[in-house]
Amino acid sequence: MNKIKIGIFPGSFDPITVGHEYIIHKAAEMVESLIIGIGDNSNKRHHFNIEKREEWVKKTFENYPNISVKKYSGLTIEFAKKENSKFIFRGLRSTIDFEYEKQIAETNSFMDENIETVFLLANKKYGMISSSIVRQIFINNGNIDPFTPKAIHIT
Ligand code: ADP
């Protein structure tokens, strides 16, 4: 049987940062097809709407044929199953990320032990970048271009 290796990279991308971009390229080297899942959970408040968040992620990776972008709502593990993905990629910046992500990964593995969470370490240069800090700079009229992918310009 010809089974291709699929992985998902789920997140809010509110907005996408160079930190996400770096990890996504690393993950895309490890699978044949990487699906970026943009979470659209109504219980989570987002600054940028789902259409904008999706548009920027799509533009960032438009020239990478093995990277695609999909919106999803509900549980990440269900999204992974629906997409026939064996892997959930997540990025780690710190031990704080690790403790939080470990709990989620263990819960997901309890729900479906055939899907593995794979952690990739943040690039040292980008370890301090988070969407929430980028939002704060944006809201206060600072220049966020150094923190967001070169292919996009958030206005
Ligand atoms: P979520 O709301 O699901 O945490 P985010 O969009 O904030 O979504 O993050 C998605 C993933 O990207 C998470 O695994 C997060 O740890 C990772 N990530 C966020 N910022 C960085 C960064 N600067 N470097 C590496 N990984 C990052």
XYZ file of C-alpha atoms in Angstrom, residues 13 15 17 20-21 29 31 35 39 46 48 50-51 53 75-77 88 90 93 96 111 114 116 129 132 141:
27
model
C -1.333 31.909 14.283
C -0.614 36.227 13.824
C 5.526 34.798 13.336
C 6.274 29.502 13.561
C 7.752 29.809 10.068
C 11.381 18.259 5.945
C 7.078 14.327 6.308
C -0.886 20.413 6.882
C -7.625 26.598 14.973
C -8.519 36.044 18.661
C -7.090 38.802 13.969
C -9.714 33.574 10.872
C -9.736 34.776 7.242
C -4.856 34.533 9.861
C -10.202 18.832 18.951
C -6.759 18.791 17.349
C -6.614 14.994 17.680
C 1.281 16.423 15.496
C 4.597 21.491 18.110
C 10.651 27.657 23.344
C 7.140 26.560 30.395
C -7.194 9.612 23.254
C -1.374 5.925 17.193
C 2.545 10.886 18.011
C 8.917 35.635 19.876
C 0.909 37.690 21.963
C 1.655 50.984 16.530
